[in-house]
PDB file of C-alpha atoms and ligand atoms in Angstrom:
ATOM      1  CA  UNK A 165       0.000   0.000   0.000  1.00  0.00           C
ATOM      2  CA  UNK A 166       1.155   3.505  -0.784  1.00  0.00           C
ATOM      3  CA  UNK A 167       2.268   5.553   2.271  1.00  0.00           C
ATOM      4  CA  UNK A 168       0.054   8.454   1.152  1.00  0.00           C
ATOM      5  CA  UNK A 169      -3.094   6.306   1.228  1.00  0.00           C
ATOM      6  CA  UNK A 170      -2.275   5.201   4.780  1.00  0.00           C
ATOM      7  CA  UNK A 171      -1.423   8.751   5.932  1.00  0.00           C
ATOM      8  CA  UNK A 172      -4.577  10.203   4.364  1.00  0.00           C
ATOM      9  CA  UNK A 173      -6.736   7.556   6.019  1.00  0.00           C
ATOM     10  CA  UNK A 174      -5.145   8.118   9.450  1.00  0.00           C
ATOM     11  CA  UNK A 175      -5.582  11.866   9.002  1.00  0.00           C
ATOM     12  CA  UNK A 176      -9.359  11.333   9.071  1.00  0.00           C
ATOM     13  CA  UNK A 177      -9.044  10.379  12.724  1.00  0.00           C
ATOM     14  CA  UNK A 178      -9.386  13.710  14.521  1.00  0.00           C
ATOM     15  CA  UNK A 179      -7.124  14.091  17.524  1.00  0.00           C
ATOM     16  CA  UNK A 180      -5.995  16.605  20.074  1.00  0.00           C
ATOM     17  CA  UNK A 181      -2.378  17.699  20.069  1.00  0.00           C
ATOM     18  CA  UNK A 182       0.129  17.154  22.862  1.00  0.00           C
ATOM     19  CA  UNK A 183       3.690  18.133  23.572  1.00  0.00           C
ATOM     20  CA  UNK A 184       5.741  15.393  25.213  1.00  0.00           C
ATOM     21  CA  UNK A 185       8.482  16.769  27.451  1.00  0.00           C
ATOM     22  CA  UNK A 186      11.196  15.212  29.499  1.00  0.00           C
ATOM     23  CA  UNK A 187      14.354  16.102  31.351  1.00  0.00           C
ATOM     24  CA  UNK A 188      17.688  14.337  31.260  1.00  0.00           C
ATOM     25  CA  UNK A 189      20.119  15.726  33.828  1.00  0.00           C
ATOM     26  CA  UNK A 190      19.601  19.466  33.279  1.00  0.00           C
ATOM     27  CA  UNK A 191      18.554  19.216  29.651  1.00  0.00           C
ATOM     28  CA  UNK A 192      14.894  19.583  28.714  1.00  0.00           C
ATOM     29  CA  UNK A 193      13.479  18.240  25.455  1.00  0.00           C
ATOM     30  CA  UNK A 194      10.024  18.678  23.921  1.00  0.00           C
ATOM     31  CA  UNK A 195       8.265  17.097  20.947  1.00  0.00           C
ATOM     32  CA  UNK A 196       4.789  17.448  19.439  1.00  0.00           C
ATOM     33  CA  UNK A 197       2.740  14.231  19.341  1.00  0.00           C
ATOM     34  CA  UNK A 198      -0.849  13.399  18.470  1.00  0.00           C
ATOM     35  CA  UNK A 199      -0.408   9.604  18.678  1.00  0.00           C
ATOM     36  CA  UNK A 200      -1.527   9.725  22.286  1.00  0.00           C
ATOM     37  CA  UNK A 201      -4.278   7.826  24.039  1.00  0.00           C
ATOM     38  CA  UNK A 202      -5.627   6.842  27.403  1.00  0.00           C
ATOM     39  CA  UNK A 203      -5.076   3.104  28.021  1.00  0.00           C
ATOM     40  CA  UNK A 204      -6.189   2.015  31.493  1.00  0.00           C
ATOM     41  CA  UNK A 205      -8.001   3.432  34.513  1.00  0.00           C
ATOM     42  CA  UNK A 206      -6.629   1.015  37.113  1.00  0.00           C
ATOM     43  CA  UNK A 207      -3.692   1.458  36.985  1.00  0.00           C
ATOM     44  CA  UNK A 208      -3.815   4.826  35.243  1.00  0.00           C
ATOM     45  CA  UNK A 209      -1.928   4.344  32.003  1.00  0.00           C
ATOM     46  CA  UNK A 210      -1.508   6.421  28.853  1.00  0.00           C
ATOM     47  CA  UNK A 211       0.363   5.705  25.635  1.00  0.00           C
ATOM     48  CA  UNK A 212       2.385   7.825  23.252  1.00  0.00           C
ATOM     49  CA  UNK A 213       3.932   6.574  20.015  1.00  0.00           C
ATOM     50  CA  UNK A 214       7.353   8.035  19.244  1.00  0.00           C
ATOM     51  CA  UNK A 215       9.211   7.677  15.944  1.00  0.00           C
ATOM     52  CA  UNK A 216      12.441   5.732  16.353  1.00  0.00           C
ATOM     53  CA  UNK A 217      14.293   8.520  14.570  1.00  0.00           C
ATOM     54  CA  UNK A 218      13.032  11.187  17.003  1.00  0.00           C
ATOM     55  CA  UNK A 219      15.480  12.629  19.530  1.00  0.00           C
ATOM     56  CA  UNK A 220      12.741  12.141  22.109  1.00  0.00           C
ATOM     57  CA  UNK A 221      13.210   8.368  22.042  1.00  0.00           C
ATOM     58  CA  UNK A 222      16.749   8.652  23.399  1.00  0.00           C
ATOM     59  CA  UNK A 223      15.670  11.125  26.061  1.00  0.00           C
ATOM     60  CA  UNK A 224      12.779   9.004  27.351  1.00  0.00           C
ATOM     61  CA  UNK A 225      14.838   5.816  27.234  1.00  0.00           C
ATOM     62  CA  UNK A 226      17.330   7.370  29.603  1.00  0.00           C
ATOM     63  CA  UNK A 227      15.017   9.513  31.751  1.00  0.00           C
ATOM     64  CA  UNK A 228      12.321   6.804  32.210  1.00  0.00           C
ATOM     65  CA  UNK A 229       9.902   9.673  32.885  1.00  0.00           C
ATOM     66  CA  UNK A 230       7.977  12.035  30.649  1.00  0.00           C
ATOM     67  CA  UNK A 231       5.220  14.618  30.809  1.00  0.00           C
ATOM     68  CA  UNK A 232       2.309  15.127  28.440  1.00  0.00           C
ATOM     69  CA  UNK A 233       0.758  18.567  27.921  1.00  0.00           C
ATOM     70  CA  UNK A 234      -2.540  18.686  26.013  1.00  0.00           C
ATOM     71  CA  UNK A 235      -2.493  21.903  23.986  1.00  0.00           C
ATOM     72  CA  UNK A 236      -5.207  24.526  23.872  1.00  0.00           C
ATOM     73  CA  UNK A 237      -6.389  26.093  20.635  1.00  0.00           C
ATOM     74  CA  UNK A 238      -4.194  29.131  21.364  1.00  0.00           C
ATOM     75  CA  UNK A 239      -1.078  26.937  21.200  1.00  0.00           C
ATOM     76  CA  UNK A 240      -0.858  26.039  17.499  1.00  0.00           C
ATOM     77  CA  UNK A 241       2.442  27.890  17.269  1.00  0.00           C
ATOM     78  CA  UNK A 242       3.939  25.764  20.066  1.00  0.00           C
ATOM     79  CA  UNK A 243       2.775  22.620  18.288  1.00  0.00           C
ATOM     80  CA  UNK A 244       4.527  23.684  15.087  1.00  0.00           C
ATOM     81  CA  UNK A 245       7.603  24.708  17.069  1.00  0.00           C
ATOM     82  CA  UNK A 246       7.964  21.398  18.926  1.00  0.00           C
ATOM     83  CA  UNK A 247       7.402  19.554  15.642  1.00  0.00           C
ATOM     84  CA  UNK A 248      10.525  21.263  14.314  1.00  0.00           C
ATOM     85  CA  UNK A 249       8.482  23.194  11.733  1.00  0.00           C
ATOM     86  CA  UNK A 250       9.649  26.655  12.782  1.00  0.00           C
ATOM     87  CA  UNK A 251      13.163  27.341  11.702  1.00  0.00           C
ATOM     88  CA  UNK A 252      14.469  29.044  14.827  1.00  0.00           C
ATOM     89  CA  UNK A 253      15.521  28.101  18.326  1.00  0.00           C
ATOM     90  CA  UNK A 254      13.495  29.742  21.050  1.00  0.00           C
ATOM     91  CA  UNK A 255      13.876  30.075  24.766  1.00  0.00           C
ATOM     92  CA  UNK A 256      10.879  28.238  26.166  1.00  0.00           C
ATOM     93  CA  UNK A 257       9.771  28.923  29.729  1.00  0.00           C
ATOM     94  CA  UNK A 258       8.450  25.565  30.864  1.00  0.00           C
ATOM     95  CA  UNK A 259       6.087  25.206  33.782  1.00  0.00           C
ATOM     96  CA  UNK A 260       7.672  22.948  36.352  1.00  0.00           C
ATOM     97  CA  UNK A 261       5.350  20.356  37.873  1.00  0.00           C
ATOM     98  CA  UNK A 262       6.635  17.531  40.085  1.00  0.00           C
ATOM     99  CA  UNK A 263      10.137  18.534  38.991  1.00  0.00           C
ATOM    100  CA  UNK A 264       9.242  17.870  35.347  1.00  0.00           C
ATOM    101  CA  UNK A 265       8.957  20.443  32.526  1.00  0.00           C
ATOM    102  CA  UNK A 266       5.463  20.936  31.084  1.00  0.00           C
ATOM    103  CA  UNK A 267       3.860  23.443  28.704  1.00  0.00           C
ATOM    104  CA  UNK A 268       2.483  26.500  30.440  1.00  0.00           C
ATOM    105  CA  UNK A 269      -1.233  27.264  29.875  1.00  0.00           C
ATOM    106  CA  UNK A 270      -1.926  23.850  28.317  1.00  0.00           C
ATOM    107  CA  UNK A 271      -5.282  22.178  29.112  1.00  0.00           C
ATOM    108  CA  UNK A 272      -3.763  19.215  30.924  1.00  0.00           C
ATOM    109  CA  UNK A 273      -0.312  18.508  32.243  1.00  0.00           C
ATOM    110  CA  UNK A 274       0.421  14.969  33.358  1.00  0.00           C
ATOM    111  CA  UNK A 275       3.517  13.311  34.704  1.00  0.00           C
ATOM    112  CA  UNK A 276       4.295   9.714  33.732  1.00  0.00           C
ATOM    113  CA  UNK A 277       6.788   7.055  34.673  1.00  0.00           C
ATOM    114  CA  UNK A 278       7.616   4.589  31.915  1.00  0.00           C
ATOM    115  CA  UNK A 279       5.541   1.467  32.642  1.00  0.00           C
ATOM    116  CA  UNK A 280       6.128  -0.486  29.447  1.00  0.00           C
ATOM    117  CA  UNK A 281       7.840  -0.063  26.084  1.00  0.00           C
ATOM    118  CA  UNK A 282       6.672  -1.800  22.915  1.00  0.00           C
ATOM    119  CA  UNK A 283       8.574  -1.845  19.614  1.00  0.00           C
ATOM    120  CA  UNK A 284       6.101  -1.135  16.824  1.00  0.00           C
ATOM    121  CA  UNK A 285       7.631  -0.900  13.363  1.00  0.00           C
ATOM    122  CA  UNK A 286       9.342   2.448  12.874  1.00  0.00           C
ATOM    123  CA  UNK A 287       7.844   3.759  16.156  1.00  0.00           C
ATOM    124  CA  UNK A 288       8.113   2.839  19.830  1.00  0.00           C
ATOM    125  CA  UNK A 289       5.065   2.833  22.083  1.00  0.00           C
ATOM    126  CA  UNK A 290       5.717   4.287  25.515  1.00  0.00           C
ATOM    127  CA  UNK A 291       3.096   3.316  28.061  1.00  0.00           C
ATOM    128  CA  UNK A 292       3.277   5.672  30.995  1.00  0.00           C
ATOM    129  CA  UNK A 293       1.911   5.306  34.495  1.00  0.00           C
ATOM    130  CA  UNK A 294       0.346   8.651  35.361  1.00  0.00           C
ATOM    131  CA  UNK A 295       1.579   9.893  38.732  1.00  0.00           C
ATOM    132  CA  UNK A 296       0.092  13.402  38.786  1.00  0.00           C
ATOM    133  CA  UNK A 297      -2.265  15.591  36.742  1.00  0.00           C
ATOM    134  CA  UNK A 298      -3.092  19.311  36.483  1.00  0.00           C
ATOM    135  CA  UNK A 299      -6.115  20.424  34.464  1.00  0.00           C
ATOM    136  CA  UNK A 300      -7.201  23.880  33.285  1.00  0.00           C
ATOM    137  CA  UNK A 301     -10.305  25.032  31.460  1.00  0.00           C
ATOM    138  CA  UNK A 302     -10.140  26.002  27.790  1.00  0.00           C
ATOM    139  CA  UNK A 303     -10.717  24.645  24.313  1.00  0.00           C
ATOM    140  CA  UNK A 304      -8.478  22.065  22.629  1.00  0.00           C
ATOM    141  CA  UNK A 305      -6.276  22.375  19.592  1.00  0.00           C
ATOM    142  CA  UNK A 306      -7.407  19.672  17.172  1.00  0.00           C
ATOM    143  CA  UNK A 307      -5.711  18.043  14.191  1.00  0.00           C
ATOM    144  CA  UNK A 308      -7.618  16.663  11.199  1.00  0.00           C
ATOM    145  CA  UNK A 309      -6.464  15.883   7.649  1.00  0.00           C
ATOM    146  CA  UNK A 310      -3.053  17.395   8.346  1.00  0.00           C
ATOM    147  CA  UNK A 311      -4.337  20.757   9.560  1.00  0.00           C
ATOM    148  CA  UNK A 312      -5.121  22.399  12.871  1.00  0.00           C
ATOM    149  CA  UNK A 313      -8.721  23.225  13.737  1.00  0.00           C
ATOM    150  CA  UNK A 314     -10.708  24.886  16.478  1.00  0.00           C
ATOM    151  CA  UNK A 315     -13.393  22.778  18.066  1.00  0.00           C
ATOM    152  CA  UNK A 316     -16.727  24.514  17.435  1.00  0.00           C
ATOM    153  CA  UNK A 317     -18.969  23.379  20.239  1.00  0.00           C
ATOM    154  CA  UNK A 318     -22.577  23.286  19.137  1.00  0.00           C
ATOM    155  CA  UNK A 319     -25.397  20.816  19.405  1.00  0.00           C
ATOM    156  CA  UNK A 320     -24.318  17.428  20.641  1.00  0.00           C
ATOM    157  CA  UNK A 321     -24.810  14.645  18.106  1.00  0.00           C
ATOM    158  CA  UNK A 322     -27.824  12.636  19.261  1.00  0.00           C
TER     159      UNK A 322
HETATM  160  P1  FAD B 212      13.583  17.915  17.488  1.00  0.00           P
HETATM  161  O1  FAD B 212      13.012  17.858  16.109  1.00  0.00           O
HETATM  162  O2  FAD B 212      15.019  18.082  17.679  1.00  0.00           O
HETATM  163  O3  FAD B 212      12.816  18.999  18.399  1.00  0.00           O
HETATM  164  C1  FAD B 212      11.626  19.574  18.024  1.00  0.00           C
HETATM  165  C2  FAD B 212      11.747  21.085  18.136  1.00  0.00           C
HETATM  166  O4  FAD B 212      11.633  21.465  19.511  1.00  0.00           O
HETATM  167  C3  FAD B 212      13.071  21.662  17.622  1.00  0.00           C
HETATM  168  O5  FAD B 212      12.772  22.875  16.972  1.00  0.00           O
HETATM  169  C4  FAD B 212      13.851  21.920  18.913  1.00  0.00           C
HETATM  170  O6  FAD B 212      14.752  23.004  18.785  1.00  0.00           O
HETATM  171  C5  FAD B 212      12.707  22.289  19.867  1.00  0.00           C
HETATM  172  N1  FAD B 212      13.032  22.031  21.260  1.00  0.00           N
HETATM  173  C6  FAD B 212      13.053  20.822  21.881  1.00  0.00           C
HETATM  174  N2  FAD B 212      13.369  20.968  23.165  1.00  0.00           N
HETATM  175  C7  FAD B 212      13.545  22.298  23.399  1.00  0.00           C
HETATM  176  C8  FAD B 212      13.875  23.092  24.539  1.00  0.00           C
HETATM  177  N3  FAD B 212      14.136  22.555  25.735  1.00  0.00           N
HETATM  178  N4  FAD B 212      13.932  24.429  24.393  1.00  0.00           N
HETATM  179  C9  FAD B 212      13.695  25.018  23.205  1.00  0.00           C
HETATM  180  N5  FAD B 212      13.404  24.340  22.091  1.00  0.00           N
HETATM  181  C10 FAD B 212      13.326  22.980  22.181  1.00  0.00           C
HETATM  182  N6  FAD B 212       6.069  12.338  15.867  1.00  0.00           N
HETATM  183  C11 FAD B 212       5.974  11.184  16.572  1.00  0.00           C
HETATM  184  O7  FAD B 212       6.972  10.478  16.708  1.00  0.00           O
HETATM  185  N7  FAD B 212       4.812  10.824  17.174  1.00  0.00           N
HETATM  186  C12 FAD B 212       3.671  11.563  17.087  1.00  0.00           C
HETATM  187  O8  FAD B 212       2.637  11.218  17.663  1.00  0.00           O
HETATM  188  C13 FAD B 212       3.737  12.765  16.345  1.00  0.00           C
HETATM  189  N8  FAD B 212       2.654  13.551  16.225  1.00  0.00           N
HETATM  190  C14 FAD B 212       2.729  14.726  15.559  1.00  0.00           C
HETATM  191  C15 FAD B 212       1.594  15.552  15.487  1.00  0.00           C
HETATM  192  C16 FAD B 212       1.635  16.764  14.842  1.00  0.00           C
HETATM  193  C17 FAD B 212       0.397  17.630  14.798  1.00  0.00           C
HETATM  194  C18 FAD B 212       2.852  17.177  14.232  1.00  0.00           C
HETATM  195  C19 FAD B 212       2.906  18.507  13.522  1.00  0.00           C
HETATM  196  C20 FAD B 212       3.988  16.379  14.285  1.00  0.00           C
HETATM  197  C21 FAD B 212       3.944  15.145  14.953  1.00  0.00           C
HETATM  198  N9  FAD B 212       5.067  14.315  15.056  1.00  0.00           N
HETATM  199  C22 FAD B 212       4.983  13.136  15.748  1.00  0.00           C
HETATM  200  C23 FAD B 212       6.362  14.700  14.458  1.00  0.00           C
HETATM  201  C24 FAD B 212       7.342  15.227  15.526  1.00  0.00           C
HETATM  202  O9  FAD B 212       6.778  16.255  16.313  1.00  0.00           O
HETATM  203  C25 FAD B 212       8.603  15.802  14.836  1.00  0.00           C
HETATM  204  O10 FAD B 212       9.143  14.842  13.971  1.00  0.00           O
HETATM  205  C26 FAD B 212       9.641  16.252  15.864  1.00  0.00           C
HETATM  206  O11 FAD B 212      10.531  17.155  15.246  1.00  0.00           O
HETATM  207  C27 FAD B 212      10.470  15.123  16.419  1.00  0.00           C
HETATM  208  O12 FAD B 212      11.108  15.618  17.576  1.00  0.00           O
HETATM  209  P2  FAD B 212      12.557  15.249  18.049  1.00  0.00           P
HETATM  210  O13 FAD B 212      12.410  14.590  19.382  1.00  0.00           O
HETATM  211  O14 FAD B 212      13.343  14.558  16.993  1.00  0.00           O
HETATM  212  O15 FAD B 212      13.207  16.641  18.347  1.00  0.00           O
END
């Protein structure tokens, strides 16, 4: 199957957008990811899929901890930045939570310890045990067919 057919099909699955962050010694690293999902309530587990070629894989492998920040619709620029799509290096002021860097003003910030790691083709699935969560009100940044969208809240589908 052609890669484009697969990508186009997966792009029909609307998601939120997260930034995964971690810290190794004194170095902080962030990466945009939408391959994120909730996995289990008891214990509280989430999953993020990281490309094997991403720098983030090395960081998480060594740190064994990561944070997930769910972005608000005002944070499209941060999503593009942490996806390496903005050709500049910025000074980012992270919000520290449980001694881990997270994205300030995001809708949710959660701290995870690596619970399990699964090789999956050209990606690695990191299953994290959630140890703490902060939530804030606001509207999510969404991603559909390769573009960012605002969620227009209207009538619920009956
Ligand atoms: P880099 O490309 O090196 O880092 C990303 C950017 O963040 C660079 O500009 C870097 O300078 C900057 N940066 C990192 N840390 C800091 C810091 N401490 N201070 C300042 N700047 C910093 N890839 C996946 O593997 N899984 C996914 O689920 C996924 N979902 C995506 C969803 C969307 C909407 C988009 C746009 C991209 C997605 N990607 C995903 C692609 C992924 O975000 C990019 O390939 C990313 O560049 C890989 O990150 P990296 O760890 O290699 O780090």
